[in-house]
Amino acid sequence: MADVLLGLGSQDPNANDATGLILFYVPSKGIDTPNFETIQRDAQYTWTSADRLSRDPAMQFTGPGEDNVVIEGRMYPYHFGGISTLERMRLAGRAGKPMLLVRFYPLTNPDGYGSEVIGNYAIRRVRTAESKIGAIGIAHKIDFTLELTRYGDDLTSTSTIVNNFEAT
């Protein structure tokens, strides 16, 4: 089995296989999951300027701003699969539910995974570019981009998905 690197999981108790857990792997032949190549994270913070009498304006921190994640990857469907996972990402985005973003780290001793819960994110965009279309209409290469924006911290069941994944 390939190493799990990143997962998106629905916190909707009514989620089905199409909108539930979406995993990204190191590519292995016959595994139908996409491999990501880059993760970009853009965390913004908001400040306002407060005018002061006879002094320079002072900056006041008003809170965190948007936190965006962009995941880019490339698939070779004839070698590593992943087409069904791209469709699951689109379905999860259309469901309009926040997803829990978790990063996994393979452990060497003991065997298993460590994890970092990044937070709750909304799928904003799933973009694909197919090239080298084969004779049966399937691309030999698919580049994809998944854009996520932090949902907020008002959801409470973030550990459920991580615990369910570790149990499998």
JSON list of C-alpha atoms in Angstrom, two decimals:
[
{"chain": "A", "resi": 1, "resn": "MET", "atom": "CA", "xyz": [0.00, 0.00, 0.00]},
{"chain": "A", "resi": 2, "resn": "ALA", "atom": "CA", "xyz": [1.10, 3.56, -0.68]},
{"chain": "A", "resi": 3, "resn": "ASP", "atom": "CA", "xyz": [1.79, 6.07, 2.08]},
{"chain": "A", "resi": 4, "resn": "VAL", "atom": "CA", "xyz": [-1.11, 8.39, 2.94]},
{"chain": "A", "resi": 5, "resn": "LEU", "atom": "CA", "xyz": [0.03, 11.98, 2.86]},
{"chain": "A", "resi": 6, "resn": "LEU", "atom": "CA", "xyz": [-3.09, 14.11, 3.04]},
{"chain": "A", "resi": 7, "resn": "GLY", "atom": "CA", "xyz": [-6.77, 13.57, 3.66]},
{"chain": "A", "resi": 8, "resn": "LEU", "atom": "CA", "xyz": [-10.00, 15.55, 3.37]},
{"chain": "A", "resi": 9, "resn": "GLY", "atom": "CA", "xyz": [-12.88, 14.20, 5.40]},
{"chain": "A", "resi": 10, "resn": "SER", "atom": "CA", "xyz": [-16.51, 15.17, 5.63]},
{"chain": "A", "resi": 11, "resn": "GLN", "atom": "CA", "xyz": [-17.95, 15.90, 9.06]},
{"chain": "A", "resi": 12, "resn": "ASP", "atom": "CA", "xyz": [-21.47, 15.37, 7.76]},
{"chain": "A", "resi": 13, "resn": "PRO", "atom": "CA", "xyz": [-22.91, 12.27, 9.50]},
{"chain": "A", "resi": 14, "resn": "ASN", "atom": "CA", "xyz": [-24.93, 11.62, 6.33]},
{"chain": "A", "resi": 15, "resn": "ALA", "atom": "CA", "xyz": [-21.86, 11.65, 4.06]},
{"chain": "A", "resi": 16, "resn": "ASN", "atom": "CA", "xyz": [-21.64, 8.74, 1.67]},
{"chain": "A", "resi": 17, "resn": "ASP", "atom": "CA", "xyz": [-18.71, 7.18, -0.15]},
{"chain": "A", "resi": 18, "resn": "ALA", "atom": "CA", "xyz": [-18.87, 9.88, -2.81]},
{"chain": "A", "resi": 19, "resn": "THR", "atom": "CA", "xyz": [-18.57, 12.82, -0.39]},
{"chain": "A", "resi": 20, "resn": "GLY", "atom": "CA", "xyz": [-16.79, 11.18, 2.56]},
{"chain": "A", "resi": 21, "resn": "LEU", "atom": "CA", "xyz": [-13.06, 10.66, 3.09]},
{"chain": "A", "resi": 22, "resn": "ILE", "atom": "CA", "xyz": [-10.81, 11.70, 0.20]},
{"chain": "A", "resi": 23, "resn": "LEU", "atom": "CA", "xyz": [-7.17, 10.63, 0.45]},
{"chain": "A", "resi": 24, "resn": "PHE", "atom": "CA", "xyz": [-4.07, 11.65, -1.47]},
{"chain": "A", "resi": 25, "resn": "TYR", "atom": "CA", "xyz": [-1.28, 9.08, -1.74]},
{"chain": "A", "resi": 26, "resn": "VAL", "atom": "CA", "xyz": [2.21, 8.59, -2.97]},
{"chain": "A", "resi": 27, "resn": "PRO", "atom": "CA", "xyz": [1.33, 7.06, -6.35]},
{"chain": "A", "resi": 28, "resn": "SER", "atom": "CA", "xyz": [1.37, 3.30, -6.72]},
{"chain": "A", "resi": 29, "resn": "LYS", "atom": "CA", "xyz": [0.32, 1.28, -9.74]},
{"chain": "A", "resi": 30, "resn": "GLY", "atom": "CA", "xyz": [-3.32, 0.24, -9.48]},
{"chain": "A", "resi": 31, "resn": "ILE", "atom": "CA", "xyz": [-4.18, 2.70, -6.65]},
{"chain": "A", "resi": 32, "resn": "ASP", "atom": "CA", "xyz": [-6.98, 5.04, -7.77]},
{"chain": "A", "resi": 33, "resn": "THR", "atom": "CA", "xyz": [-5.98, 8.17, -5.85]},
{"chain": "A", "resi": 34, "resn": "PRO", "atom": "CA", "xyz": [-4.24, 11.31, -7.07]},
{"chain": "A", "resi": 35, "resn": "ASN", "atom": "CA", "xyz": [-0.78, 12.34, -6.02]},
{"chain": "A", "resi": 36, "resn": "PHE", "atom": "CA", "xyz": [-0.20, 15.95, -5.07]},
{"chain": "A", "resi": 37, "resn": "GLU", "atom": "CA", "xyz": [3.00, 17.72, -5.95]},
{"chain": "A", "resi": 38, "resn": "THR", "atom": "CA", "xyz": [2.68, 21.05, -4.14]},
{"chain": "A", "resi": 39, "resn": "ILE", "atom": "CA", "xyz": [0.73, 22.51, -1.26]},
{"chain": "A", "resi": 40, "resn": "GLN", "atom": "CA", "xyz": [0.54, 26.28, -0.91]},
{"chain": "A", "resi": 41, "resn": "ARG", "atom": "CA", "xyz": [-0.89, 27.85, 2.21]},
{"chain": "A", "resi": 42, "resn": "ASP", "atom": "CA", "xyz": [-1.71, 31.55, 2.42]},
{"chain": "A", "resi": 43, "resn": "ALA", "atom": "CA", "xyz": [-2.69, 32.68, 5.93]},
{"chain": "A", "resi": 44, "resn": "GLN", "atom": "CA", "xyz": [-3.75, 36.32, 6.19]},
{"chain": "A", "resi": 45, "resn": "TYR", "atom": "CA", "xyz": [-4.10, 38.50, 9.29]},
{"chain": "A", "resi": 46, "resn": "THR", "atom": "CA", "xyz": [-6.17, 41.68, 9.53]},
{"chain": "A", "resi": 47, "resn": "TRP", "atom": "CA", "xyz": [-4.97, 44.92, 11.02]},
{"chain": "A", "resi": 48, "resn": "THR", "atom": "CA", "xyz": [-6.62, 48.32, 11.08]},
{"chain": "A", "resi": 49, "resn": "SER", "atom": "CA", "xyz": [-5.03, 51.71, 11.38]},
{"chain": "A", "resi": 50, "resn": "ALA", "atom": "CA", "xyz": [-6.05, 53.83, 14.35]},
{"chain": "A", "resi": 51, "resn": "ASP", "atom": "CA", "xyz": [-5.31, 57.53, 14.14]},
{"chain": "A", "resi": 52, "resn": "ARG", "atom": "CA", "xyz": [-3.77, 59.08, 17.23]},
{"chain": "A", "resi": 53, "resn": "LEU", "atom": "CA", "xyz": [-3.49, 62.74, 18.28]},
{"chain": "A", "resi": 54, "resn": "SER", "atom": "CA", "xyz": [-0.04, 64.19, 17.49]},
{"chain": "A", "resi": 55, "resn": "ARG", "atom": "CA", "xyz": [1.47, 60.76, 16.76]},
{"chain": "A", "resi": 56, "resn": "ASP", "atom": "CA", "xyz": [1.73, 58.31, 13.92]},
{"chain": "A", "resi": 57, "resn": "PRO", "atom": "CA", "xyz": [-1.25, 56.01, 13.46]},
{"chain": "A", "resi": 58, "resn": "ALA", "atom": "CA", "xyz": [-1.09, 52.77, 15.42]},
{"chain": "A", "resi": 59, "resn": "MET", "atom": "CA", "xyz": [-1.96, 49.38, 14.00]},
{"chain": "A", "resi": 60, "resn": "GLN", "atom": "CA", "xyz": [-4.49, 47.24, 15.84]},
{"chain": "A", "resi": 61, "resn": "PHE", "atom": "CA", "xyz": [-4.83, 43.53, 15.24]},
{"chain": "A", "resi": 62, "resn": "THR", "atom": "CA", "xyz": [-8.48, 42.69, 14.54]},
{"chain": "A", "resi": 63, "resn": "GLY", "atom": "CA", "xyz": [-8.14, 38.95, 14.02]},
{"chain": "A", "resi": 64, "resn": "PRO", "atom": "CA", "xyz": [-7.23, 36.28, 11.54]},
{"chain": "A", "resi": 65, "resn": "GLY", "atom": "CA", "xyz": [-8.17, 36.74, 7.90]},
{"chain": "A", "resi": 66, "resn": "GLU", "atom": "CA", "xyz": [-8.66, 34.14, 5.20]},
{"chain": "A", "resi": 67, "resn": "ASP", "atom": "CA", "xyz": [-6.57, 30.97, 5.28]},
{"chain": "A", "resi": 68, "resn": "ASN", "atom": "CA", "xyz": [-6.32, 29.45, 1.82]},
{"chain": "A", "resi": 69, "resn": "VAL", "atom": "CA", "xyz": [-4.76, 26.16, 0.73]},
{"chain": "A", "resi": 70, "resn": "VAL", "atom": "CA", "xyz": [-4.00, 25.26, -2.88]},
{"chain": "A", "resi": 71, "resn": "ILE", "atom": "CA", "xyz": [-3.11, 21.65, -3.66]},
{"chain": "A", "resi": 72, "resn": "GLU", "atom": "CA", "xyz": [-1.67, 20.96, -7.10]},
{"chain": "A", "resi": 73, "resn": "GLY", "atom": "CA", "xyz": [-0.91, 17.59, -8.55]},
{"chain": "A", "resi": 74, "resn": "ARG", "atom": "CA", "xyz": [-0.49, 15.51, -11.64]},
{"chain": "A", "resi": 75, "resn": "MET", "atom": "CA", "xyz": [-1.91, 12.12, -12.49]},
{"chain": "A", "resi": 76, "resn": "TYR", "atom": "CA", "xyz": [-1.18, 9.57, -15.15]},
{"chain": "A", "resi": 77, "resn": "PRO", "atom": "CA", "xyz": [-4.42, 7.52, -15.25]},
{"chain": "A", "resi": 78, "resn": "TYR", "atom": "CA", "xyz": [-2.89, 4.69, -17.28]},
{"chain": "A", "resi": 79, "resn": "HIS", "atom": "CA", "xyz": [-0.28, 4.21, -14.54]},
{"chain": "A", "resi": 80, "resn": "PHE", "atom": "CA", "xyz": [-1.61, 5.52, -11.22]},
{"chain": "A", "resi": 81, "resn": "GLY", "atom": "CA", "xyz": [-5.37, 6.12, -11.50]},
{"chain": "A", "resi": 82, "resn": "GLY", "atom": "CA", "xyz": [-7.13, 8.88, -9.59]},
{"chain": "A", "resi": 83, "resn": "ILE", "atom": "CA", "xyz": [-9.96, 9.82, -11.95]},
{"chain": "A", "resi": 84, "resn": "SER", "atom": "CA", "xyz": [-12.66, 8.65, -9.52]},
{"chain": "A", "resi": 85, "resn": "THR", "atom": "CA", "xyz": [-11.11, 10.70, -6.70]},
{"chain": "A", "resi": 86, "resn": "LEU", "atom": "CA", "xyz": [-11.27, 13.85, -8.83]},
{"chain": "A", "resi": 87, "resn": "GLU", "atom": "CA", "xyz": [-14.98, 13.23, -9.33]},
{"chain": "A", "resi": 88, "resn": "ARG", "atom": "CA", "xyz": [-15.39, 12.69, -5.56]},
{"chain": "A", "resi": 89, "resn": "MET", "atom": "CA", "xyz": [-13.72, 16.06, -4.94]},
{"chain": "A", "resi": 90, "resn": "ARG", "atom": "CA", "xyz": [-16.23, 17.71, -7.28]},
{"chain": "A", "resi": 91, "resn": "LEU", "atom": "CA", "xyz": [-19.15, 15.97, -5.55]},
{"chain": "A", "resi": 92, "resn": "ALA", "atom": "CA", "xyz": [-17.83, 16.97, -2.12]},
{"chain": "A", "resi": 93, "resn": "GLY", "atom": "CA", "xyz": [-17.53, 20.60, -3.29]},
{"chain": "A", "resi": 94, "resn": "ARG", "atom": "CA", "xyz": [-21.11, 20.54, -4.62]},
{"chain": "A", "resi": 95, "resn": "ALA", "atom": "CA", "xyz": [-22.35, 19.14, -1.29]},
{"chain": "A", "resi": 96, "resn": "GLY", "atom": "CA", "xyz": [-21.46, 22.50, 0.30]},
{"chain": "A", "resi": 97, "resn": "LYS", "atom": "CA", "xyz": [-20.12, 21.01, 3.54]},
{"chain": "A", "resi": 98, "resn": "PRO", "atom": "CA", "xyz": [-16.83, 21.88, 5.23]},
{"chain": "A", "resi": 99, "resn": "MET", "atom": "CA", "xyz": [-14.14, 19.20, 5.12]},
{"chain": "A", "resi": 100, "resn": "LEU", "atom": "CA", "xyz": [-11.50, 18.40, 7.71]},
{"chain": "A", "resi": 101, "resn": "LEU", "atom": "CA", "xyz": [-7.98, 18.74, 6.27]},
{"chain": "A", "resi": 102, "resn": "VAL", "atom": "CA", "xyz": [-5.47, 16.39, 7.89]},
{"chain": "A", "resi": 103, "resn": "ARG", "atom": "CA", "xyz": [-1.82, 15.82, 7.05]},
{"chain": "A", "resi": 104, "resn": "PHE", "atom": "CA", "xyz": [-0.37, 12.39, 7.76]},
{"chain": "A", "resi": 105, "resn": "TYR", "atom": "CA", "xyz": [3.24, 11.51, 8.45]},
{"chain": "A", "resi": 106, "resn": "PRO", "atom": "CA", "xyz": [4.43, 7.91, 8.08]},
{"chain": "A", "resi": 107, "resn": "LEU", "atom": "CA", "xyz": [6.26, 6.78, 11.21]},
{"chain": "A", "resi": 108, "resn": "THR", "atom": "CA", "xyz": [9.27, 4.49, 10.96]},
{"chain": "A", "resi": 109, "resn": "ASN", "atom": "CA", "xyz": [9.19, 3.01, 14.45]},
{"chain": "A", "resi": 110, "resn": "PRO", "atom": "CA", "xyz": [6.58, 1.97, 15.47]},
{"chain": "A", "resi": 111, "resn": "ASP", "atom": "CA", "xyz": [4.86, 1.44, 12.13]},
{"chain": "A", "resi": 112, "resn": "GLY", "atom": "CA", "xyz": [1.85, 3.65, 11.56]},
{"chain": "A", "resi": 113, "resn": "TYR", "atom": "CA", "xyz": [1.01, 7.29, 10.99]},
{"chain": "A", "resi": 114, "resn": "GLY", "atom": "CA", "xyz": [1.23, 10.51, 12.91]},
{"chain": "A", "resi": 115, "resn": "SER", "atom": "CA", "xyz": [-1.23, 13.22, 11.97]},
{"chain": "A", "resi": 116, "resn": "GLU", "atom": "CA", "xyz": [-1.66, 16.97, 12.07]},
{"chain": "A", "resi": 117, "resn": "VAL", "atom": "CA", "xyz": [-5.20, 18.36, 11.93]},
{"chain": "A", "resi": 118, "resn": "ILE", "atom": "CA", "xyz": [-4.89, 21.51, 9.84]},
{"chain": "A", "resi": 119, "resn": "GLY", "atom": "CA", "xyz": [-8.53, 22.57, 10.24]},
{"chain": "A", "resi": 120, "resn": "ASN", "atom": "CA", "xyz": [-11.95, 22.76, 8.60]},
{"chain": "A", "resi": 121, "resn": "TYR", "atom": "CA", "xyz": [-11.90, 23.89, 4.99]},
{"chain": "A", "resi": 122, "resn": "ALA", "atom": "CA", "xyz": [-14.46, 24.54, 2.27]},
{"chain": "A", "resi": 123, "resn": "ILE", "atom": "CA", "xyz": [-13.72, 23.32, -1.25]},
{"chain": "A", "resi": 124, "resn": "ARG", "atom": "CA", "xyz": [-13.73, 26.46, -3.40]},
{"chain": "A", "resi": 125, "resn": "ARG", "atom": "CA", "xyz": [-12.54, 25.05, -6.72]},
{"chain": "A", "resi": 126, "resn": "VAL", "atom": "CA", "xyz": [-11.52, 21.81, -8.41]},
{"chain": "A", "resi": 127, "resn": "ARG", "atom": "CA", "xyz": [-9.70, 22.50, -11.66]},
{"chain": "A", "resi": 128, "resn": "THR", "atom": "CA", "xyz": [-8.35, 19.91, -14.10]},
{"chain": "A", "resi": 129, "resn": "ALA", "atom": "CA", "xyz": [-6.38, 20.12, -17.33]},
{"chain": "A", "resi": 130, "resn": "GLU", "atom": "CA", "xyz": [-6.28, 16.94, -19.39]},
{"chain": "A", "resi": 131, "resn": "SER", "atom": "CA", "xyz": [-3.65, 16.42, -22.06]},
{"chain": "A", "resi": 132, "resn": "LYS", "atom": "CA", "xyz": [-2.40, 13.72, -24.38]},
{"chain": "A", "resi": 133, "resn": "ILE", "atom": "CA", "xyz": [-5.89, 12.30, -24.91]},
{"chain": "A", "resi": 134, "resn": "GLY", "atom": "CA", "xyz": [-5.69, 8.61, -25.81]},
{"chain": "A", "resi": 135, "resn": "ALA", "atom": "CA", "xyz": [-7.57, 6.64, -28.44]},
{"chain": "A", "resi": 136, "resn": "ILE", "atom": "CA", "xyz": [-10.39, 5.73, -26.00]},
{"chain": "A", "resi": 137, "resn": "GLY", "atom": "CA", "xyz": [-10.81, 9.32, -24.78]},
{"chain": "A", "resi": 138, "resn": "ILE", "atom": "CA", "xyz": [-8.90, 9.10, -21.49]},
{"chain": "A", "resi": 139, "resn": "ALA", "atom": "CA", "xyz": [-6.07, 11.55, -20.96]},
{"chain": "A", "resi": 140, "resn": "HIS", "atom": "CA", "xyz": [-2.59, 10.18, -20.41]},
{"chain": "A", "resi": 141, "resn": "LYS", "atom": "CA", "xyz": [-1.83, 13.15, -18.14]},
{"chain": "A", "resi": 142, "resn": "ILE", "atom": "CA", "xyz": [-4.17, 15.16, -15.89]},
{"chain": "A", "resi": 143, "resn": "ASP", "atom": "CA", "xyz": [-3.02, 18.21, -13.94]},
{"chain": "A", "resi": 144, "resn": "PHE", "atom": "CA", "xyz": [-5.35, 19.21, -11.11]},
{"chain": "A", "resi": 145, "resn": "THR", "atom": "CA", "xyz": [-5.70, 22.07, -8.66]},
{"chain": "A", "resi": 146, "resn": "LEU", "atom": "CA", "xyz": [-7.82, 21.94, -5.51]},
{"chain": "A", "resi": 147, "resn": "GLU", "atom": "CA", "xyz": [-8.50, 25.28, -3.81]},
{"chain": "A", "resi": 148, "resn": "LEU", "atom": "CA", "xyz": [-9.65, 25.32, -0.18]},
{"chain": "A", "resi": 149, "resn": "THR", "atom": "CA", "xyz": [-10.56, 28.16, 2.19]},
{"chain": "A", "resi": 150, "resn": "ARG", "atom": "CA", "xyz": [-10.67, 27.79, 5.97]},
{"chain": "A", "resi": 151, "resn": "TYR", "atom": "CA", "xyz": [-14.25, 27.36, 7.16]},
{"chain": "A", "resi": 152, "resn": "GLY", "atom": "CA", "xyz": [-13.83, 28.51, 10.76]},
{"chain": "A", "resi": 153, "resn": "ASP", "atom": "CA", "xyz": [-13.51, 26.96, 14.17]},
{"chain": "A", "resi": 154, "resn": "ASP", "atom": "CA", "xyz": [-17.15, 26.46, 15.13]},
{"chain": "A", "resi": 155, "resn": "LEU", "atom": "CA", "xyz": [-17.24, 22.73, 14.28]},
{"chain": "A", "resi": 156, "resn": "THR", "atom": "CA", "xyz": [-16.50, 20.44, 17.21]},
{"chain": "A", "resi": 157, "resn": "SER", "atom": "CA", "xyz": [-16.16, 16.88, 15.89]},
{"chain": "A", "resi": 158, "resn": "THR", "atom": "CA", "xyz": [-12.75, 17.26, 14.21]},
{"chain": "A", "resi": 159, "resn": "SER", "atom": "CA", "xyz": [-11.19, 14.22, 15.88]},
{"chain": "A", "resi": 160, "resn": "THR", "atom": "CA", "xyz": [-13.88, 11.79, 14.70]},
{"chain": "A", "resi": 161, "resn": "ILE", "atom": "CA", "xyz": [-12.50, 11.48, 11.17]},
{"chain": "A", "resi": 162, "resn": "VAL", "atom": "CA", "xyz": [-8.90, 11.07, 12.29]},
{"chain": "A", "resi": 163, "resn": "ASN", "atom": "CA", "xyz": [-9.92, 8.38, 14.78]},
{"chain": "A", "resi": 164, "resn": "ASN", "atom": "CA", "xyz": [-12.06, 6.60, 12.17]},
{"chain": "A", "resi": 165, "resn": "PHE", "atom": "CA", "xyz": [-9.13, 6.62, 9.71]},
{"chain": "A", "resi": 166, "resn": "GLU", "atom": "CA", "xyz": [-6.69, 5.24, 12.28]},
{"chain": "A", "resi": 167, "resn": "ALA", "atom": "CA", "xyz": [-9.13, 2.43, 13.11]},
{"chain": "A", "resi": 168, "resn": "THR", "atom": "CA", "xyz": [-9.13, 1.15, 9.51]}
]
